[in-house]
Coordinates of C-alpha atoms in Angstrom, one line a residue:
X1 CA 0.0 0.0 0.0
X2 CA 1.3 3.4 -0.9
X3 CA 0.9 5.5 2.2
X4 CA 1.6 9.3 2.3
X5 CA 5.2 10.0 3.0
X6 CA 4.4 12.8 5.6
X7 CA 2.2 10.3 7.4
X8 CA 4.9 7.6 7.5
X9 CA 7.5 10.1 8.8
X10 CA 5.2 11.2 11.6
X11 CA 4.3 7.6 12.5
X12 CA 8.0 6.6 12.6
X13 CA 8.7 9.4 15.1
X14 CA 5.5 8.5 17.0
X15 CA 6.1 4.7 17.3
X16 CA 9.8 4.4 17.4
X17 CA 10.9 0.7 17.5
X18 CA 7.3 -0.4 16.8
X19 CA 7.2 1.4 13.4
X20 CA 8.3 -1.6 11.3
X21 CA 5.6 -3.9 12.8
X22 CA 3.1 -1.1 12.2
X23 CA 3.9 -0.8 8.5
X24 CA 3.9 -4.6 8.1
X25 CA 0.4 -4.7 9.5
X26 CA -0.8 -3.0 6.2
X27 CA 0.0 -6.2 4.4
X28 CA -2.4 -8.2 6.6
X29 CA -6.1 -8.7 5.8
X30 CA -8.6 -6.3 7.2
X31 CA -10.5 -7.8 10.1
X32 CA -14.2 -8.2 9.7
X33 CA -16.8 -8.2 12.5
X34 CA -20.4 -8.3 13.4
X35 CA -22.2 -7.3 16.5
X36 CA -25.4 -9.0 17.7
X37 CA -28.5 -6.9 18.4
X38 CA -29.1 -7.1 22.1
X39 CA -32.6 -5.8 21.5
X40 CA -33.3 -9.1 19.8
X41 CA -31.8 -11.4 22.4
X42 CA -28.7 -12.4 24.2
X43 CA -25.5 -13.9 22.6
X44 CA -26.5 -17.3 23.9
X45 CA -29.9 -17.0 22.1
X46 CA -28.7 -15.4 18.8
X47 CA -25.3 -17.0 18.1
X48 CA -26.7 -20.6 17.7
X49 CA -29.0 -19.3 14.9
X50 CA -26.3 -17.6 12.9
X51 CA -24.8 -19.8 10.2
X52 CA -21.3 -18.3 10.4
X53 CA -17.9 -19.0 11.9
X54 CA -17.5 -16.6 14.8
X55 CA -14.9 -15.7 17.4
X56 CA -15.3 -13.4 20.4
X57 CA -14.0 -9.8 20.2
X58 CA -12.4 -9.3 23.7
X59 CA -13.4 -5.7 24.2
X60 CA -17.1 -6.1 23.2
X61 CA -19.1 -9.0 24.7
X62 CA -21.7 -8.6 21.9
X63 CA -19.1 -8.4 19.2
X64 CA -17.6 -11.3 17.1
X65 CA -15.0 -11.7 14.4
X66 CA -16.5 -13.1 11.2
X67 CA -15.3 -14.4 7.9
X68 CA -16.1 -11.9 5.1
X69 CA -16.2 -14.8 2.6
X70 CA -19.3 -16.1 4.3
X71 CA -21.1 -12.8 3.3
X72 CA -23.0 -12.2 6.5
X73 CA -24.1 -8.8 5.1
X74 CA -26.1 -10.6 2.4
X75 CA -28.0 -12.9 4.7
X76 CA -31.7 -12.4 5.5
X77 CA -30.9 -12.2 9.2
X78 CA -28.8 -9.0 8.5
X79 CA -31.9 -7.4 7.0
X80 CA -33.9 -8.7 10.0
X81 CA -31.6 -6.7 12.3
X82 CA -30.3 -9.7 14.1
X83 CA -26.8 -8.2 13.9
X84 CA -24.8 -5.2 12.6
X85 CA -21.7 -5.4 10.4
X86 CA -19.1 -3.3 12.2
X87 CA -15.3 -2.9 12.3
X88 CA -14.1 -4.7 15.5
X89 CA -12.0 -1.8 17.0
X90 CA -15.0 0.6 16.6
X91 CA -16.9 -1.5 19.1
X92 CA -14.5 -0.6 21.9
X93 CA -15.8 2.9 22.1
X94 CA -19.3 2.0 23.3
X95 CA -17.8 -0.4 25.8
X96 CA -15.9 2.5 27.2
X97 CA -19.1 4.7 27.3
X98 CA -20.7 1.8 29.2
X99 CA -24.4 2.7 28.5
X100 CA -27.0 1.4 31.0
X101 CA -30.8 1.0 30.9
X102 CA -32.6 4.2 31.9
X103 CA -29.9 6.6 30.7
X104 CA -30.4 9.5 28.4
X105 CA -27.6 9.5 25.8
X106 CA -26.6 11.6 22.8
X107 CA -24.5 10.3 19.9
X108 CA -23.5 13.6 18.5
X109 CA -21.8 12.5 15.2
X110 CA -23.8 9.3 14.7
X111 CA -23.8 8.2 11.0
X112 CA -23.8 5.5 9.8
X113 CA -25.1 4.2 13.1
X114 CA -22.7 1.5 14.3
X115 CA -22.2 3.1 17.7
X116 CA -25.8 4.3 18.0
X117 CA -27.2 0.9 17.4
X118 CA -24.7 -0.6 19.9
X119 CA -25.8 2.0 22.5
X120 CA -29.4 1.1 21.9
X121 CA -28.7 -2.5 22.5
X122 CA -27.1 -1.7 25.8
X123 CA -29.9 0.6 27.1
X124 CA -32.6 -1.7 25.8
X125 CA -36.0 0.0 25.7
X126 CA -35.5 1.7 29.0
X127 CA -33.8 5.1 28.3
X128 CA -33.5 7.6 25.4
X129 CA -31.0 7.8 22.6
X130 CA -30.7 11.0 20.5
X131 CA -28.6 10.2 17.4
X132 CA -27.5 13.3 15.4
X133 CA -25.9 13.6 12.0
X134 CA -25.2 17.0 10.4
X135 CA -25.0 15.7 6.8
X136 CA -28.6 15.0 5.4
X137 CA -27.7 12.0 3.2
X138 CA -25.7 10.4 6.1
X139 CA -28.6 11.1 8.4
X140 CA -30.9 9.1 6.1
X141 CA -28.5 6.1 6.2
X142 CA -28.4 6.4 10.0
X143 CA -32.2 6.4 10.2
X144 CA -32.4 3.3 8.0
X145 CA -30.0 1.4 10.2
X146 CA -31.9 2.5 13.3
X147 CA -35.1 1.1 11.6
X148 CA -33.5 -2.1 10.6
X149 CA -32.3 -2.9 14.1
X150 CA -35.8 -2.4 15.6
X151 CA -34.9 0.6 17.8
X152 CA -37.9 2.4 19.2
X153 CA -36.6 4.9 21.9
X154 CA -34.6 7.1 19.6
X155 CA -34.7 10.5 17.9
X156 CA -32.6 10.9 14.7
X157 CA -31.7 14.5 14.3
X158 CA -30.1 16.4 11.4
X159 CA -28.7 19.3 13.3
X160 CA -25.4 21.1 13.7
X161 CA -23.7 20.5 17.1
X162 CA -24.2 24.1 18.1
X163 CA -28.0 23.8 17.4
X164 CA -28.0 20.6 19.4
X165 CA -26.4 22.4 22.3
X166 CA -29.2 25.1 22.1
X167 CA -31.9 22.5 21.9
X168 CA -30.7 20.2 24.7
X169 CA -28.7 22.2 27.2
X170 CA -27.4 19.9 30.1
X171 CA -30.0 17.3 29.0
X172 CA -27.9 14.1 28.7
X173 CA -26.4 11.6 31.2
X174 CA -23.8 10.6 28.6
X175 CA -22.6 12.1 25.3
X176 CA -20.5 10.3 22.7
X177 CA -18.4 12.4 20.3
X178 CA -17.1 10.0 17.6
X179 CA -15.5 12.9 15.9
X180 CA -15.0 13.5 12.2
X181 CA -11.3 13.0 11.7
X182 CA -8.5 12.5 9.2
X183 CA -9.2 8.8 9.1
X184 CA -5.7 7.5 9.4
X185 CA -6.8 4.4 11.3
X186 CA -9.0 3.4 8.3
X187 CA -6.2 3.5 5.7
X188 CA -6.0 -0.3 5.5
X189 CA -9.7 -0.6 5.1
X190 CA -10.6 2.5 3.0
X191 CA -8.3 3.5 0.2
X192 CA -10.2 6.7 -0.3
X193 CA -9.1 7.8 3.2
X194 CA -5.5 7.6 1.9
X195 CA -6.0 9.8 -1.1
X196 CA -7.9 12.4 0.9
X197 CA -5.3 12.7 3.7
X198 CA -2.9 15.6 4.1
X199 CA -1.3 17.5 7.0
X200 CA -3.7 20.4 6.2
X201 CA -6.7 18.1 6.5
X202 CA -5.4 16.9 9.9
X203 CA -5.4 20.5 11.1
X204 CA -8.9 21.2 9.7
X205 CA -10.2 18.2 11.5
X206 CA -8.5 19.3 14.8
X207 CA -10.3 22.7 14.6
X208 CA -13.6 21.0 13.9
X209 CA -13.2 18.6 16.8
X210 CA -12.4 21.4 19.2
X211 CA -15.6 23.1 18.3
X212 CA -17.7 19.9 18.6
X213 CA -16.2 19.2 22.0
X214 CA -17.3 22.6 23.3
X215 CA -20.9 21.9 22.2
X216 CA -20.8 18.4 23.8
X217 CA -19.9 20.0 27.1
X218 CA -23.1 22.1 26.9
X219 CA -25.2 19.0 26.2
X220 CA -23.9 17.1 29.2
X221 CA -25.4 17.2 32.7
X222 CA -23.2 17.9 35.7
X223 CA -21.8 14.5 36.8
X224 CA -22.2 13.1 33.3
X225 CA -19.8 11.2 31.1
X226 CA -18.3 12.4 27.8
X227 CA -16.5 9.9 25.6
X228 CA -14.4 11.3 22.7
X229 CA -13.1 9.0 20.0
X230 CA -11.5 9.1 16.6
X231 CA -10.3 6.6 14.0
X232 CA -7.0 8.3 13.5
X233 CA -3.5 8.0 14.9
X234 CA -2.7 11.8 14.9
X235 CA -1.8 13.1 18.3
X236 CA -3.1 16.6 17.6
X237 CA -6.5 15.1 17.0
X238 CA -6.3 12.8 20.0
X239 CA -4.2 13.3 23.1
X240 CA -3.3 17.0 22.3
X241 CA -7.0 17.7 21.7
X242 CA -7.9 16.2 25.1
X243 CA -5.1 18.1 26.9
X244 CA -6.4 21.3 25.5
X245 CA -10.0 20.5 26.4
X246 CA -9.0 19.7 30.0
X247 CA -7.0 22.9 30.3
X248 CA -10.1 24.9 29.2
X249 CA -12.7 22.8 31.0
X250 CA -11.3 22.3 34.5
X251 CA -14.4 20.5 35.7
X252 CA -13.5 17.4 33.7
X253 CA -11.2 14.5 34.6
X254 CA -10.2 11.3 32.8
X255 CA -11.6 7.9 33.9
X256 CA -9.0 5.3 32.9
X257 CA -10.1 2.9 30.1
X258 CA -8.8 0.0 32.2
X259 CA -11.8 0.4 34.5
X260 CA -14.2 -0.5 31.6
X261 CA -12.3 -2.8 29.3
X262 CA -10.1 -5.9 29.8
X263 CA -6.5 -4.9 30.1
X264 CA -5.2 -8.0 28.2
X265 CA -7.1 -7.4 25.0
X266 CA -4.3 -5.6 23.0
X267 CA -5.5 -2.1 23.7
X268 CA -2.7 0.1 24.9
X269 CA -2.3 3.4 26.8
X270 CA -2.1 6.7 24.9
X271 CA 0.5 9.3 25.6
X272 CA -2.0 11.0 27.9
X273 CA -2.7 8.8 31.0
X274 CA -6.1 7.1 30.9
X275 CA -6.6 7.4 27.2
X276 CA -6.6 4.3 25.0
X277 CA -5.1 3.4 21.6
X278 CA -5.9 0.6 19.3
X279 CA -3.1 -0.2 16.8
X280 CA -3.5 -2.7 14.0
X281 CA -0.1 -4.3 14.7
X282 CA -1.1 -5.0 18.3
X283 CA -4.6 -6.4 17.9
X284 CA -7.2 -7.7 15.4
X285 CA -8.7 -4.4 14.3
X286 CA -8.1 -1.0 12.7
X287 CA -6.8 2.2 14.4
X288 CA -8.8 3.9 17.1
X289 CA -8.4 6.4 20.0
X290 CA -10.8 7.0 22.8
X291 CA -11.1 8.6 26.2
X292 CA -13.8 8.7 28.9
X293 CA -14.2 12.0 30.7
X294 CA -16.3 12.7 33.8
X295 CA -17.9 16.1 34.4
X296 CA -17.8 17.3 38.0
X297 CA -21.1 17.9 39.9
X298 CA -24.2 16.0 40.8
X299 CA -26.8 15.3 38.1
X300 CA -30.2 16.5 39.0
X301 CA -33.3 14.6 37.8
X302 CA -35.4 16.9 35.6
X303 CA -39.0 16.1 34.7
X304 CA -39.6 16.7 31.0
X305 CA -43.2 16.7 30.1
X306 CA -44.7 17.0 26.6
X307 CA -46.2 20.3 25.8
X308 CA -49.1 18.8 23.7
X309 CA -50.9 15.5 23.5
X310 CA -48.6 14.3 26.3
X311 CA -50.6 11.8 28.2
X312 CA -52.9 8.8 27.8
X313 CA -56.0 10.9 28.6
X314 CA -55.4 13.3 25.7
X315 CA -54.4 10.4 23.4
X316 CA -57.7 8.6 24.1
X317 CA -59.6 11.8 23.4
X318 CA -58.3 11.8 19.8
X319 CA -60.6 9.2 18.1
X320 CA -60.6 11.2 14.8
X321 CA -56.8 10.9 14.5
X322 CA -56.1 7.7 16.4
X323 CA -59.1 5.4 15.9
X324 CA -57.8 3.7 12.8
X325 CA -54.5 2.9 14.7
X326 CA -56.3 1.5 17.7
X327 CA -58.6 -0.5 15.3
X328 CA -55.4 -2.0 13.7
X329 CA -54.0 -2.9 17.1
X330 CA -57.2 -4.5 18.3
X331 CA -57.6 -6.5 15.1
X332 CA -54.1 -7.7 14.6
X333 CA -52.0 -7.7 17.8
X334 CA -52.3 -9.2 21.2
X335 CA -50.5 -8.3 24.5
X336 CA -48.9 -5.2 23.0
X337 CA -47.6 -3.0 25.8
X338 CA -48.5 0.7 25.4
X339 CA -47.3 2.7 28.3
X340 CA -49.3 5.6 29.8
X341 CA -46.3 7.9 28.9
X342 CA -46.3 7.0 25.2
X343 CA -46.7 10.0 23.1
X344 CA -48.2 9.8 19.6
X345 CA -48.1 12.4 16.8
X346 CA -48.9 12.5 13.1
X347 CA -46.5 14.1 10.8
X348 CA -48.7 14.5 7.8
X349 CA -50.3 11.1 7.5
X350 CA -47.3 9.3 9.1
X351 CA -47.9 8.2 12.8
X352 CA -45.0 8.1 15.2
X353 CA -44.6 7.1 18.8
X354 CA -42.2 9.6 20.3
X355 CA -39.8 8.9 23.2
X356 CA -41.5 10.0 26.4
X357 CA -38.5 11.9 27.7
X358 CA -38.4 14.5 25.0
X359 CA -40.3 17.6 26.1
X360 CA -41.2 18.6 22.5
X361 CA -40.0 18.0 19.0
X362 CA -41.0 21.4 17.8
X363 CA -38.1 23.3 16.2
X364 CA -35.9 20.2 15.8
X365 CA -34.8 19.2 12.4
X366 CA -35.6 15.5 12.5
X367 CA -34.9 12.6 10.2
X368 CA -36.8 10.2 12.5
X369 CA -39.0 11.5 15.4
X370 CA -39.3 8.2 17.1
X371 CA -40.8 4.9 16.1
X372 CA -42.6 5.0 12.8
X373 CA -45.9 3.1 13.4
X374 CA -47.5 3.5 10.0
X375 CA -49.5 5.6 7.5
X376 CA -53.0 6.9 7.8
X377 CA -55.0 6.2 4.7
X378 CA -58.6 6.5 3.8
X379 CA -60.5 4.4 6.3
X380 CA -57.5 2.2 7.1
X381 CA -54.1 2.1 8.7
X382 CA -51.0 0.7 7.0
X383 CA -48.3 -0.5 9.4
X384 CA -44.7 0.6 8.9
X385 CA -41.6 -1.6 8.5
X386 CA -40.1 0.0 11.6
X387 CA -43.1 -1.1 13.6
X388 CA -42.7 -4.7 12.3
X389 CA -39.0 -4.8 13.4
X390 CA -40.0 -4.1 17.1
X391 CA -42.6 -6.7 17.4
X392 CA -42.6 -10.1 19.1
X393 CA -43.9 -12.6 16.5
X394 CA -46.0 -14.3 19.2
X395 CA -48.1 -11.1 19.5
X396 CA -49.2 -11.0 15.8
X397 CA -50.2 -13.3 13.0
X398 CA -46.9 -14.4 11.5
X399 CA -45.3 -16.9 9.2
X400 CA -41.9 -18.5 9.5
X401 CA -40.0 -18.5 6.2
X402 CA -37.1 -20.6 4.9
X403 CA -34.0 -18.7 3.9
X404 CA -35.0 -19.1 0.3
X405 CA -38.5 -17.6 0.9
X406 CA -37.0 -14.9 3.1
X407 CA -34.7 -13.9 0.2
X408 CA -37.7 -13.9 -2.2
X409 CA -39.7 -11.7 0.2
X410 CA -36.8 -9.2 0.5
X411 CA -36.7 -9.2 -3.3
X412 CA -40.3 -8.1 -3.3
X413 CA -41.9 -11.4 -4.5
X414 CA -45.3 -12.7 -3.4
X415 CA -45.3 -15.7 -1.1
X416 CA -47.8 -18.5 -0.5
X417 CA -49.9 -18.7 2.7
X418 CA -52.4 -21.1 4.2
X419 CA -55.9 -20.5 2.9
X420 CA -57.2 -19.7 6.4
X421 CA -54.8 -16.8 6.8
X422 CA -56.2 -13.4 6.3
X423 CA -55.0 -9.8 6.9
X424 CA -51.7 -8.4 8.1
X425 CA -49.0 -10.9 8.6
X426 CA -45.4 -10.6 10.0
X427 CA -42.9 -12.3 7.8
X428 CA -40.1 -13.9 9.9
X429 CA -36.9 -15.9 9.5
X430 CA -35.5 -17.8 12.4
X431 CA -37.9 -15.9 14.6
X432 CA -36.7 -12.5 13.5
X433 CA -39.2 -10.1 11.8
X434 CA -38.4 -9.1 8.2
X435 CA -41.5 -7.0 7.5
X436 CA -45.2 -7.1 6.6
X437 CA -47.3 -8.9 4.1
X438 CA -51.0 -9.1 3.7
X439 CA -52.6 -12.6 3.4
X440 CA -55.6 -13.1 1.1
X441 CA -56.8 -16.2 -0.8
X442 CA -53.7 -18.3 0.0
X443 CA -51.2 -15.6 -1.0
X444 CA -49.1 -13.1 0.9
X445 CA -49.0 -9.7 -0.9
X446 CA -45.5 -8.2 -0.3
X447 CA -45.4 -4.9 1.6
X448 CA -41.6 -4.7 2.0
X449 CA -40.8 -1.2 0.9
X450 CA -39.8 -1.0 -2.8
X451 CA -36.8 1.3 -2.0
X452 CA -35.3 -1.3 0.3
X453 CA -35.8 -4.4 -1.9
X454 CA -32.5 -6.1 -2.6
X455 CA -30.8 -8.2 -5.2
X456 CA -28.9 -11.4 -4.3

């Protein structure tokens, strides 16, 4: 691989005697990983279902090395959200963040969604995730991955970091800044990152990261946790960036990575005590840097109530808007849990269930304002794919498909059904929902969105 000369000169100075081993690592194959979706089950429940050769990733209990030649990204279980394809080193960042159920968390630079979906699996359905991405096209990809993984308690925002700081001042228990960077750690994986690199680009990234960190501080509650990470080796974007932040934000201190990750996993200390480095010549993964910072103070519990339609009483008083939805629920689902704090809102004809901890969505540029339940049509309700991905098949009429039929369904084809089946049906493979079909006269009319249909 032809690496930039200025990059190699700096890495030789930075690594010293380890430099030759580092350069040799670029002749090795890229590591390939997948991370199971903890919203769909535990590792003991999901791994036996997956037809792949897997090995544990030591710094992420839900992560596994996989063989790219087995093409797990093309399997129906990938579309069902049973797992997420993710670079192994990247999984270490959320382990350092250590999300827990009930927490309110912001992923400030979230696309394409690897770390957001990992956070969601850790907090389960008890908590709030706000995933933000400033670039509209990337925000759409983020939203699609959120949907595929069956995540319900999330807002996907398309805002600048400074707007986020204005909208959510001191709102979050934890903030993740997976900062846009010069991408040196991805050179082995992404050849485009090599051609786009320059010393000037490193400095541009450093300035952008410094601004984002300032906004992240505004988002975080006193006593909260801020995790900063990059996929670059550059000290000015990593340790130097954090030194400057600590000098200008005296209320922060580093919590050592060894308190949250296994010390024998190949991760090493950065040049700033408590920070962590992942080098491709020391472990099976690409280059990463991360640090966990604790903000001084005691977090206060703040009650955030909706400004409109914010309770069950008001929701039940909206038969004109909601009756077709409740009719759909009564006709098609059993034992569906709908909490008294659930907040429903139509955006045009699209119905969403909004996370209960958000005081209002007014004024927020949103790509996804919560769980998309479906579309209001004349005298009927058509359920959304996102809704299907959150359901337990036992609570709805469903059909279990073979891998062949699952691929046919994802391609948009009509499937066969028993003559007695009628109405909305959840299409599943290995117990994981793929999407909706409508049964009539022994056939299942395909309702998998046309824009998502795939070729195999």
